Amino acid sequence: MSRMFHFRCSVAVLSLLCAPAWTQPVLVAQPLPLGRAALTQTVTSEMVAPGVAHYRIRRGAPDKAGTWMLMSAVVTSPDGLARVRKCFDTLGLDAASGGFKLDSSTQQHYDVLHGGRYPSRVAAQAAEARAKALQCPLFARHSSEDESNVSGPWVIDVVALIPGSAAALLAAVGPQGTGLVRQASALAKSTGALAAVNGGFFVERDDDGFPGQPSGISIIDGRLNSGSVNARPAVLLKLGASPAATILRHVDMATYLLWPDGARTVIDGINRKPGKARNCGRGVQELPVHDHTCSYADDVVYFPTGSGFAPATAQFGAVVRFAIDAGGMLHRLGAGAAASASEATLVVTNASARLAEIERRASAHQLAAFKADSGVPGILVAGSYVVNAGPTLLIGGAAVHDEVAEGWGIGVIDDSGHDLLMHDWVNRRNPRTALGIKDDGTILLVTVDGHRHDSSVGLTIDELRKVLKALGARDAANLDGGGSTTLVLAGRLVNQPSDLAGERSVGDTILIASPKPDTARAVQGSVQ
């Protein structure tokens, strides 16, 4: 990049986000709907390349009343509320109650109590330890991450890509193979990308699957890299002279083997560890459960040719493995044997009800054709990229509140820790990454720093929804956030990731690539 343009403007109560004389997208005509209306808001902007602009919005100031405190687990009954109040009383703390809900469901109303004032995280954690010794489920949290904090501060970065611009190509690039995660900054540098943000949710621990594998739908240049999670949204990106993005409400990808007699054998997963599915939602009958791993005794997983995962399948344990050659011939693999480079691999758990039928067809040397069906046209063609997402934020300019149906409910599994995680995840402030699309097709890549009480506290999901709306988005969806939230411009990390270790390695990345032909080829070549 040979030149970077800069300008700065300050925004007080009702000033416009300003724009220079050259063509540049204008985001919003009023202060963002965060905190008190009179908060100071400043905006800086730079033209990364023709048609690609970066905005940094700073709003508010540190909450002087902010403090470390103790917060209860999620409470859904009068008896539970009484027990939690007794815990606070035992510790000599006054408890304040807050009522919450997840989306518009009448079944998802609950309480969370909080109390105490502590000068540091260490002091709050010591109080948490004392509470737990008394069998009281109380947890150290900072009050600035609650919506009661109306001061902020917030730091929000927005990269806007104008449709039809010759400046950029939009692509989603995910590393391939078992255990491969990569920092977005490294991927951006290796491809010469103008900008990059982290993408969808992915497996982090070996206990939950293959670290780095998307935990939801993933399509790389038309190639199915990971199966869908029922009822979850996704972002469809189209590579081309005029890059485009679409928020897909539900991507329910049906995968199966088609036999010569017309029979079908359902395939439960793509490129994932047999018997385990992160975020659940296997098939159209099972609800998703975010940040939870479902286990299955009956599981059939397909590893496409060249997926990068097949060599590890010998370590799966109690499974039977088959290879499918380029002509569709199915044959069983012996112990320790591996499929050839030109073969796909099918892995079936020993307890699967489908195993006997698959073995019978393999013994008869029947041909098997892998099929993937979706109601989304053009989703499995060259130049198409899909990144898993959620919750859905906006569709057609209207707010969408489907958190529970999309996997962020409480009481879905018998785990109070998971209920608290969902409260923290949806209704408390966190670092966020999101993608929005304006009426004119402008694509907005948005990151919000968080867990930094003196510089940026993050957003709740509903705050994120309102911010995307204020930025002019018609459609929008949340992407992976928390410690994964990353923004890279011209090869440099520009946001402040919340992980203490710095930038996190992630499963996939959304790139705005240079329009130079050699760079475009490099981006596409990196995902083969």
PDB file of N, CA, C and O in Angstrom, residues 371-433:
ATOM      1  N   LYS A 371     -23.020 -36.471  -1.368  1.00  0.00           N
ATOM      2  CA  LYS A 371     -23.907 -35.382  -1.749  1.00  0.00           C
ATOM      3  C   LYS A 371     -24.064 -34.411  -0.586  1.00  0.00           C
ATOM      4  O   LYS A 371     -24.094 -34.807   0.580  1.00  0.00           O
ATOM      5  N   ALA A 372     -24.179 -33.145  -0.931  1.00  0.00           N
ATOM      6  CA  ALA A 372     -24.455 -32.098   0.057  1.00  0.00           C
ATOM      7  C   ALA A 372     -25.548 -31.216  -0.513  1.00  0.00           C
ATOM      8  O   ALA A 372     -25.388 -30.623  -1.585  1.00  0.00           O
ATOM      9  N   ASP A 373     -26.672 -31.148   0.184  1.00  0.00           N
ATOM     10  CA  ASP A 373     -27.820 -30.370  -0.277  1.00  0.00           C
ATOM     11  C   ASP A 373     -28.104 -29.227   0.690  1.00  0.00           C
ATOM     12  O   ASP A 373     -28.074 -29.395   1.906  1.00  0.00           O
ATOM     13  N   SER A 374     -28.411 -28.082   0.112  1.00  0.00           N
ATOM     14  CA  SER A 374     -28.770 -26.919   0.911  1.00  0.00           C
ATOM     15  C   SER A 374     -29.825 -26.133   0.158  1.00  0.00           C
ATOM     16  O   SER A 374     -29.909 -26.182  -1.067  1.00  0.00           O
ATOM     17  N   GLY A 375     -30.632 -25.381   0.887  1.00  0.00           N
ATOM     18  CA  GLY A 375     -31.627 -24.541   0.243  1.00  0.00           C
ATOM     19  C   GLY A 375     -31.058 -23.238  -0.264  1.00  0.00           C
ATOM     20  O   GLY A 375     -31.799 -22.391  -0.774  1.00  0.00           O
ATOM     21  N   VAL A 376     -29.740 -23.059  -0.160  1.00  0.00           N
ATOM     22  CA  VAL A 376     -29.095 -21.818  -0.592  1.00  0.00           C
ATOM     23  C   VAL A 376     -28.447 -22.042  -1.954  1.00  0.00           C
ATOM     24  O   VAL A 376     -27.485 -22.798  -2.062  1.00  0.00           O
ATOM     25  N   PRO A 377     -28.944 -21.421  -3.009  1.00  0.00           N
ATOM     26  CA  PRO A 377     -28.353 -21.632  -4.330  1.00  0.00           C
ATOM     27  C   PRO A 377     -26.958 -21.020  -4.423  1.00  0.00           C
ATOM     28  O   PRO A 377     -26.672 -19.973  -3.850  1.00  0.00           O
ATOM     29  N   GLY A 378     -26.081 -21.712  -5.150  1.00  0.00           N
ATOM     30  CA  GLY A 378     -24.745 -21.189  -5.398  1.00  0.00           C
ATOM     31  C   GLY A 378     -23.813 -21.206  -4.217  1.00  0.00           C
ATOM     32  O   GLY A 378     -22.763 -20.564  -4.224  1.00  0.00           O
ATOM     33  N   ILE A 379     -24.180 -21.959  -3.176  1.00  0.00           N
ATOM     34  CA  ILE A 379     -23.358 -21.936  -1.970  1.00  0.00           C
ATOM     35  C   ILE A 379     -22.121 -22.839  -2.109  1.00  0.00           C
ATOM     36  O   ILE A 379     -21.106 -22.624  -1.452  1.00  0.00           O
ATOM     37  N   LEU A 380     -22.199 -23.853  -2.977  1.00  0.00           N
ATOM     38  CA  LEU A 380     -21.085 -24.792  -3.142  1.00  0.00           C
ATOM     39  C   LEU A 380     -20.469 -24.655  -4.535  1.00  0.00           C
ATOM     40  O   LEU A 380     -20.249 -25.638  -5.226  1.00  0.00           O
ATOM     41  N   VAL A 381     -20.179 -23.426  -4.921  1.00  0.00           N
ATOM     42  CA  VAL A 381     -19.538 -23.168  -6.211  1.00  0.00           C
ATOM     43  C   VAL A 381     -18.278 -22.356  -5.965  1.00  0.00           C
ATOM     44  O   VAL A 381     -18.133 -21.679  -4.940  1.00  0.00           O
ATOM     45  N   ALA A 382     -17.340 -22.421  -6.899  1.00  0.00           N
ATOM     46  CA  ALA A 382     -16.087 -21.687  -6.774  1.00  0.00           C
ATOM     47  C   ALA A 382     -16.378 -20.206  -6.543  1.00  0.00           C
ATOM     48  O   ALA A 382     -17.261 -19.618  -7.163  1.00  0.00           O
ATOM     49  N   GLY A 383     -15.604 -19.604  -5.648  1.00  0.00           N
ATOM     50  CA  GLY A 383     -15.793 -18.203  -5.329  1.00  0.00           C
ATOM     51  C   GLY A 383     -16.745 -17.947  -4.183  1.00  0.00           C
ATOM     52  O   GLY A 383     -16.933 -16.804  -3.779  1.00  0.00           O
ATOM     53  N   SER A 384     -17.359 -19.023  -3.629  1.00  0.00           N
ATOM     54  CA  SER A 384     -18.258 -18.877  -2.484  1.00  0.00           C
ATOM     55  C   SER A 384     -17.539 -19.281  -1.194  1.00  0.00           C
ATOM     56  O   SER A 384     -16.869 -20.316  -1.151  1.00  0.00           O
ATOM     57  N   TYR A 385     -17.694 -18.453  -0.191  1.00  0.00           N
ATOM     58  CA  TYR A 385     -17.101 -18.713   1.117  1.00  0.00           C
ATOM     59  C   TYR A 385     -18.196 -18.544   2.163  1.00  0.00           C
ATOM     60  O   TYR A 385     -18.984 -17.591   2.096  1.00  0.00           O
ATOM     61  N   VAL A 386     -18.254 -19.431   3.129  1.00  0.00           N
ATOM     62  CA  VAL A 386     -19.265 -19.343   4.181  1.00  0.00           C
ATOM     63  C   VAL A 386     -18.579 -19.472   5.534  1.00  0.00           C
ATOM     64  O   VAL A 386     -17.751 -20.364   5.748  1.00  0.00           O
ATOM     65  N   VAL A 387     -18.937 -18.559   6.428  1.00  0.00           N
ATOM     66  CA  VAL A 387     -18.391 -18.532   7.788  1.00  0.00           C
ATOM     67  C   VAL A 387     -19.548 -18.664   8.768  1.00  0.00           C
ATOM     68  O   VAL A 387     -20.557 -17.953   8.637  1.00  0.00           O
ATOM     69  N   ASN A 388     -19.438 -19.569   9.732  1.00  0.00           N
ATOM     70  CA  ASN A 388     -20.512 -19.728  10.716  1.00  0.00           C
ATOM     71  C   ASN A 388     -20.604 -18.496  11.605  1.00  0.00           C
ATOM     72  O   ASN A 388     -19.609 -17.791  11.834  1.00  0.00           O
ATOM     73  N   ALA A 389     -21.796 -18.215  12.105  1.00  0.00           N
ATOM     74  CA  ALA A 389     -22.030 -16.980  12.846  1.00  0.00           C
ATOM     75  C   ALA A 389     -23.132 -17.185  13.872  1.00  0.00           C
ATOM     76  O   ALA A 389     -23.676 -18.280  14.023  1.00  0.00           O
ATOM     77  N   GLY A 390     -23.478 -16.105  14.575  1.00  0.00           N
ATOM     78  CA  GLY A 390     -24.588 -16.100  15.498  1.00  0.00           C
ATOM     79  C   GLY A 390     -24.245 -15.343  16.774  1.00  0.00           C
ATOM     80  O   GLY A 390     -23.071 -15.242  17.143  1.00  0.00           O
ATOM     81  N   PRO A 391     -25.226 -14.790  17.438  1.00  0.00           N
ATOM     82  CA  PRO A 391     -26.621 -14.716  17.021  1.00  0.00           C
ATOM     83  C   PRO A 391     -26.838 -13.774  15.834  1.00  0.00           C
ATOM     84  O   PRO A 391     -26.031 -12.898  15.579  1.00  0.00           O
ATOM     85  N   THR A 392     -27.973 -13.993  15.140  1.00  0.00           N
ATOM     86  CA  THR A 392     -28.412 -13.054  14.116  1.00  0.00           C
ATOM     87  C   THR A 392     -28.769 -11.740  14.798  1.00  0.00           C
ATOM     88  O   THR A 392     -29.410 -11.732  15.856  1.00  0.00           O
ATOM     89  N   LEU A 393     -28.381 -10.611  14.204  1.00  0.00           N
ATOM     90  CA  LEU A 393     -28.636  -9.303  14.802  1.00  0.00           C
ATOM     91  C   LEU A 393     -29.748  -8.537  14.093  1.00  0.00           C
ATOM     92  O   LEU A 393     -30.681  -8.058  14.729  1.00  0.00           O
ATOM     93  N   LEU A 394     -29.632  -8.432  12.769  1.00  0.00           N
ATOM     94  CA  LEU A 394     -30.590  -7.650  11.980  1.00  0.00           C
ATOM     95  C   LEU A 394     -30.895  -8.374  10.679  1.00  0.00           C
ATOM     96  O   LEU A 394     -30.003  -8.961  10.065  1.00  0.00           O
ATOM     97  N   ILE A 395     -32.131  -8.324  10.251  1.00  0.00           N
ATOM     98  CA  ILE A 395     -32.528  -8.775   8.925  1.00  0.00           C
ATOM     99  C   ILE A 395     -33.542  -7.757   8.385  1.00  0.00           C
ATOM    100  O   ILE A 395     -34.551  -7.467   9.027  1.00  0.00           O
ATOM    101  N   GLY A 396     -33.243  -7.206   7.209  1.00  0.00           N
ATOM    102  CA  GLY A 396     -34.138  -6.237   6.602  1.00  0.00           C
ATOM    103  C   GLY A 396     -34.334  -4.988   7.435  1.00  0.00           C
ATOM    104  O   GLY A 396     -35.387  -4.346   7.372  1.00  0.00           O
ATOM    105  N   GLY A 397     -33.335  -4.647   8.235  1.00  0.00           N
ATOM    106  CA  GLY A 397     -33.421  -3.467   9.086  1.00  0.00           C
ATOM    107  C   GLY A 397     -34.115  -3.697  10.405  1.00  0.00           C
ATOM    108  O   GLY A 397     -34.130  -2.806  11.263  1.00  0.00           O
ATOM    109  N   ALA A 398     -34.701  -4.863  10.602  1.00  0.00           N
ATOM    110  CA  ALA A 398     -35.422  -5.169  11.844  1.00  0.00           C
ATOM    111  C   ALA A 398     -34.546  -6.005  12.773  1.00  0.00           C
ATOM    112  O   ALA A 398     -33.802  -6.891  12.322  1.00  0.00           O
ATOM    113  N   ALA A 399     -34.661  -5.733  14.065  1.00  0.00           N
ATOM    114  CA  ALA A 399     -33.917  -6.505  15.053  1.00  0.00           C
ATOM    115  C   ALA A 399     -34.420  -7.942  15.092  1.00  0.00           C
ATOM    116  O   ALA A 399     -35.623  -8.192  15.051  1.00  0.00           O
ATOM    117  N   VAL A 400     -33.499  -8.891  15.170  1.00  0.00           N
ATOM    118  CA  VAL A 400     -33.833 -10.311  15.283  1.00  0.00           C
ATOM    119  C   VAL A 400     -33.386 -10.775  16.660  1.00  0.00           C
ATOM    120  O   VAL A 400     -32.233 -10.576  17.048  1.00  0.00           O
ATOM    121  N   HIS A 401     -34.296 -11.386  17.410  1.00  0.00           N
ATOM    122  CA  HIS A 401     -33.999 -11.871  18.759  1.00  0.00           C
ATOM    123  C   HIS A 401     -34.248 -13.377  18.803  1.00  0.00           C
ATOM    124  O   HIS A 401     -35.262 -13.833  19.314  1.00  0.00           O
ATOM    125  N   ASP A 402     -33.311 -14.122  18.258  1.00  0.00           N
ATOM    126  CA  ASP A 402     -33.441 -15.583  18.208  1.00  0.00           C
ATOM    127  C   ASP A 402     -32.326 -16.271  18.989  1.00  0.00           C
ATOM    128  O   ASP A 402     -31.910 -17.383  18.641  1.00  0.00           O
ATOM    129  N   GLU A 403     -31.838 -15.629  20.041  1.00  0.00           N
ATOM    130  CA  GLU A 403     -30.697 -16.186  20.758  1.00  0.00           C
ATOM    131  C   GLU A 403     -30.958 -17.607  21.246  1.00  0.00           C
ATOM    132  O   GLU A 403     -30.087 -18.481  21.154  1.00  0.00           O
ATOM    133  N   VAL A 404     -32.141 -17.854  21.798  1.00  0.00           N
ATOM    134  CA  VAL A 404     -32.416 -19.173  22.366  1.00  0.00           C
ATOM    135  C   VAL A 404     -32.471 -20.231  21.264  1.00  0.00           C
ATOM    136  O   VAL A 404     -31.836 -21.283  21.362  1.00  0.00           O
ATOM    137  N   ALA A 405     -33.213 -19.958  20.198  1.00  0.00           N
ATOM    138  CA  ALA A 405     -33.333 -20.924  19.099  1.00  0.00           C
ATOM    139  C   ALA A 405     -31.993 -21.184  18.441  1.00  0.00           C
ATOM    140  O   ALA A 405     -31.739 -22.282  17.928  1.00  0.00           O
ATOM    141  N   GLU A 406     -31.103 -20.193  18.458  1.00  0.00           N
ATOM    142  CA  GLU A 406     -29.806 -20.337  17.803  1.00  0.00           C
ATOM    143  C   GLU A 406     -28.737 -20.907  18.729  1.00  0.00           C
ATOM    144  O   GLU A 406     -27.594 -21.080  18.314  1.00  0.00           O
ATOM    145  N   GLY A 407     -29.115 -21.211  19.990  1.00  0.00           N
ATOM    146  CA  GLY A 407     -28.184 -21.945  20.838  1.00  0.00           C
ATOM    147  C   GLY A 407     -27.696 -21.256  22.082  1.00  0.00           C
ATOM    148  O   GLY A 407     -26.848 -21.790  22.796  1.00  0.00           O
ATOM    149  N   TRP A 408     -28.223 -20.068  22.399  1.00  0.00           N
ATOM    150  CA  TRP A 408     -27.752 -19.322  23.563  1.00  0.00           C
ATOM    151  C   TRP A 408     -28.782 -19.303  24.686  1.00  0.00           C
ATOM    152  O   TRP A 408     -28.946 -18.301  25.376  1.00  0.00           O
ATOM    153  N   GLY A 409     -29.481 -20.401  24.901  1.00  0.00           N
ATOM    154  CA  GLY A 409     -30.500 -20.459  25.929  1.00  0.00           C
ATOM    155  C   GLY A 409     -29.960 -20.913  27.273  1.00  0.00           C
ATOM    156  O   GLY A 409     -28.855 -21.465  27.374  1.00  0.00           O
ATOM    157  N   ILE A 410     -30.739 -20.682  28.331  1.00  0.00           N
ATOM    158  CA  ILE A 410     -30.414 -21.228  29.647  1.00  0.00           C
ATOM    159  C   ILE A 410     -31.358 -22.394  29.929  1.00  0.00           C
ATOM    160  O   ILE A 410     -32.456 -22.463  29.391  1.00  0.00           O
ATOM    161  N   GLY A 411     -30.903 -23.319  30.758  1.00  0.00           N
ATOM    162  CA  GLY A 411     -31.717 -24.485  31.087  1.00  0.00           C
ATOM    163  C   GLY A 411     -31.797 -25.501  29.964  1.00  0.00           C
ATOM    164  O   GLY A 411     -32.551 -26.473  30.048  1.00  0.00           O
ATOM    165  N   VAL A 412     -31.016 -25.317  28.918  1.00  0.00           N
ATOM    166  CA  VAL A 412     -31.033 -26.249  27.788  1.00  0.00           C
ATOM    167  C   VAL A 412     -30.350 -27.551  28.170  1.00  0.00           C
ATOM    168  O   VAL A 412     -30.758 -28.638  27.760  1.00  0.00           O
ATOM    169  N   ILE A 413     -29.288 -27.438  28.945  1.00  0.00           N
ATOM    170  CA  ILE A 413     -28.632 -28.621  29.507  1.00  0.00           C
ATOM    171  C   ILE A 413     -28.589 -28.437  31.021  1.00  0.00           C
ATOM    172  O   ILE A 413     -28.721 -27.319  31.525  1.00  0.00           O
ATOM    173  N   ASP A 414     -28.419 -29.514  31.749  1.00  0.00           N
ATOM    174  CA  ASP A 414     -28.417 -29.472  33.208  1.00  0.00           C
ATOM    175  C   ASP A 414     -27.029 -29.076  33.695  1.00  0.00           C
ATOM    176  O   ASP A 414     -26.235 -29.901  34.143  1.00  0.00           O
ATOM    177  N   ASP A 415     -26.740 -27.780  33.591  1.00  0.00           N
ATOM    178  CA  ASP A 415     -25.407 -27.297  33.931  1.00  0.00           C
ATOM    179  C   ASP A 415     -25.517 -25.819  34.307  1.00  0.00           C
ATOM    180  O   ASP A 415     -25.682 -24.962  33.435  1.00  0.00           O
ATOM    181  N   SER A 416     -25.444 -25.525  35.599  1.00  0.00           N
ATOM    182  CA  SER A 416     -25.570 -24.138  36.053  1.00  0.00           C
ATOM    183  C   SER A 416     -24.413 -23.288  35.546  1.00  0.00           C
ATOM    184  O   SER A 416     -24.581 -22.077  35.315  1.00  0.00           O
ATOM    185  N   GLY A 417     -23.246 -23.912  35.373  1.00  0.00           N
ATOM    186  CA  GLY A 417     -22.106 -23.177  34.835  1.00  0.00           C
ATOM    187  C   GLY A 417     -22.351 -22.719  33.412  1.00  0.00           C
ATOM    188  O   GLY A 417     -21.971 -21.602  33.024  1.00  0.00           O
ATOM    189  N   HIS A 418     -23.003 -23.567  32.624  1.00  0.00           N
ATOM    190  CA  HIS A 418     -23.322 -23.183  31.255  1.00  0.00           C
ATOM    191  C   HIS A 418     -24.368 -22.072  31.240  1.00  0.00           C
ATOM    192  O   HIS A 418     -24.299 -21.152  30.407  1.00  0.00           O
ATOM    193  N   ASP A 419     -25.347 -22.121  32.157  1.00  0.00           N
ATOM    194  CA  ASP A 419     -26.346 -21.058  32.236  1.00  0.00           C
ATOM    195  C   ASP A 419     -25.671 -19.709  32.508  1.00  0.00           C
ATOM    196  O   ASP A 419     -26.012 -18.692  31.894  1.00  0.00           O
ATOM    197  N   LEU A 420     -24.724 -19.698  33.451  1.00  0.00           N
ATOM    198  CA  LEU A 420     -24.011 -18.457  33.748  1.00  0.00           C
ATOM    199  C   LEU A 420     -23.198 -17.997  32.546  1.00  0.00           C
ATOM    200  O   LEU A 420     -23.139 -16.792  32.251  1.00  0.00           O
ATOM    201  N   LEU A 421     -22.598 -18.945  31.838  1.00  0.00           N
ATOM    202  CA  LEU A 421     -21.836 -18.597  30.641  1.00  0.00           C
ATOM    203  C   LEU A 421     -22.720 -17.927  29.608  1.00  0.00           C
ATOM    204  O   LEU A 421     -22.323 -16.943  28.969  1.00  0.00           O
ATOM    205  N   MET A 422     -23.938 -18.429  29.431  1.00  0.00           N
ATOM    206  CA  MET A 422     -24.844 -17.820  28.459  1.00  0.00           C
ATOM    207  C   MET A 422     -25.260 -16.409  28.895  1.00  0.00           C
ATOM    208  O   MET A 422     -25.405 -15.517  28.057  1.00  0.00           O
ATOM    209  N   HIS A 423     -25.466 -16.225  30.202  1.00  0.00           N
ATOM    210  CA  HIS A 423     -25.754 -14.874  30.690  1.00  0.00           C
ATOM    211  C   HIS A 423     -24.579 -13.946  30.399  1.00  0.00           C
ATOM    212  O   HIS A 423     -24.754 -12.844  29.860  1.00  0.00           O
ATOM    213  N   ASP A 424     -23.376 -14.379  30.767  1.00  0.00           N
ATOM    214  CA  ASP A 424     -22.183 -13.579  30.501  1.00  0.00           C
ATOM    215  C   ASP A 424     -22.055 -13.291  29.005  1.00  0.00           C
ATOM    216  O   ASP A 424     -21.707 -12.189  28.596  1.00  0.00           O
ATOM    217  N   TRP A 425     -22.327 -14.307  28.194  1.00  0.00           N
ATOM    218  CA  TRP A 425     -22.108 -14.242  26.752  1.00  0.00           C
ATOM    219  C   TRP A 425     -23.066 -13.243  26.090  1.00  0.00           C
ATOM    220  O   TRP A 425     -22.654 -12.460  25.227  1.00  0.00           O
ATOM    221  N   VAL A 426     -24.331 -13.270  26.481  1.00  0.00           N
ATOM    222  CA  VAL A 426     -25.345 -12.464  25.799  1.00  0.00           C
ATOM    223  C   VAL A 426     -25.587 -11.129  26.493  1.00  0.00           C
ATOM    224  O   VAL A 426     -25.631 -10.075  25.848  1.00  0.00           O
ATOM    225  N   ASN A 427     -25.748 -11.153  27.811  1.00  0.00           N
ATOM    226  CA  ASN A 427     -26.250  -9.980  28.527  1.00  0.00           C
ATOM    227  C   ASN A 427     -25.200  -9.195  29.296  1.00  0.00           C
ATOM    228  O   ASN A 427     -25.536  -8.224  29.988  1.00  0.00           O
ATOM    229  N   ARG A 428     -23.949  -9.606  29.207  1.00  0.00           N
ATOM    230  CA  ARG A 428     -22.867  -8.788  29.746  1.00  0.00           C
ATOM    231  C   ARG A 428     -21.963  -8.368  28.593  1.00  0.00           C
ATOM    232  O   ARG A 428     -22.006  -8.942  27.517  1.00  0.00           O
ATOM    233  N   ARG A 429     -21.147  -7.362  28.846  1.00  0.00           N
ATOM    234  CA  ARG A 429     -20.321  -6.781  27.785  1.00  0.00           C
ATOM    235  C   ARG A 429     -19.057  -7.605  27.548  1.00  0.00           C
ATOM    236  O   ARG A 429     -18.383  -8.009  28.494  1.00  0.00           O
ATOM    237  N   ASN A 430     -18.779  -7.817  26.280  1.00  0.00           N
ATOM    238  CA  ASN A 430     -17.627  -8.600  25.847  1.00  0.00           C
ATOM    239  C   ASN A 430     -17.031  -7.984  24.591  1.00  0.00           C
ATOM    240  O   ASN A 430     -17.698  -7.218  23.891  1.00  0.00           O
ATOM    241  N   PRO A 431     -15.775  -8.331  24.266  1.00  0.00           N
ATOM    242  CA  PRO A 431     -15.265  -7.980  22.933  1.00  0.00           C
ATOM    243  C   PRO A 431     -16.142  -8.651  21.881  1.00  0.00           C
ATOM    244  O   PRO A 431     -16.612  -9.781  22.085  1.00  0.00           O
ATOM    245  N   ARG A 432     -16.369  -7.982  20.762  1.00  0.00           N
ATOM    246  CA  ARG A 432     -17.253  -8.519  19.730  1.00  0.00           C
ATOM    247  C   ARG A 432     -16.648  -8.321  18.335  1.00  0.00           C
ATOM    248  O   ARG A 432     -15.921  -7.364  18.088  1.00  0.00           O
ATOM    249  N   THR A 433     -17.009  -9.227  17.449  1.00  0.00           N
ATOM    250  CA  THR A 433     -16.738  -9.085  16.017  1.00  0.00           C
ATOM    251  C   THR A 433     -18.058  -9.339  15.299  1.00  0.00           C
ATOM    252  O   THR A 433     -18.788 -10.264  15.653  1.00  0.00           O
TER     253      THR A 433
END
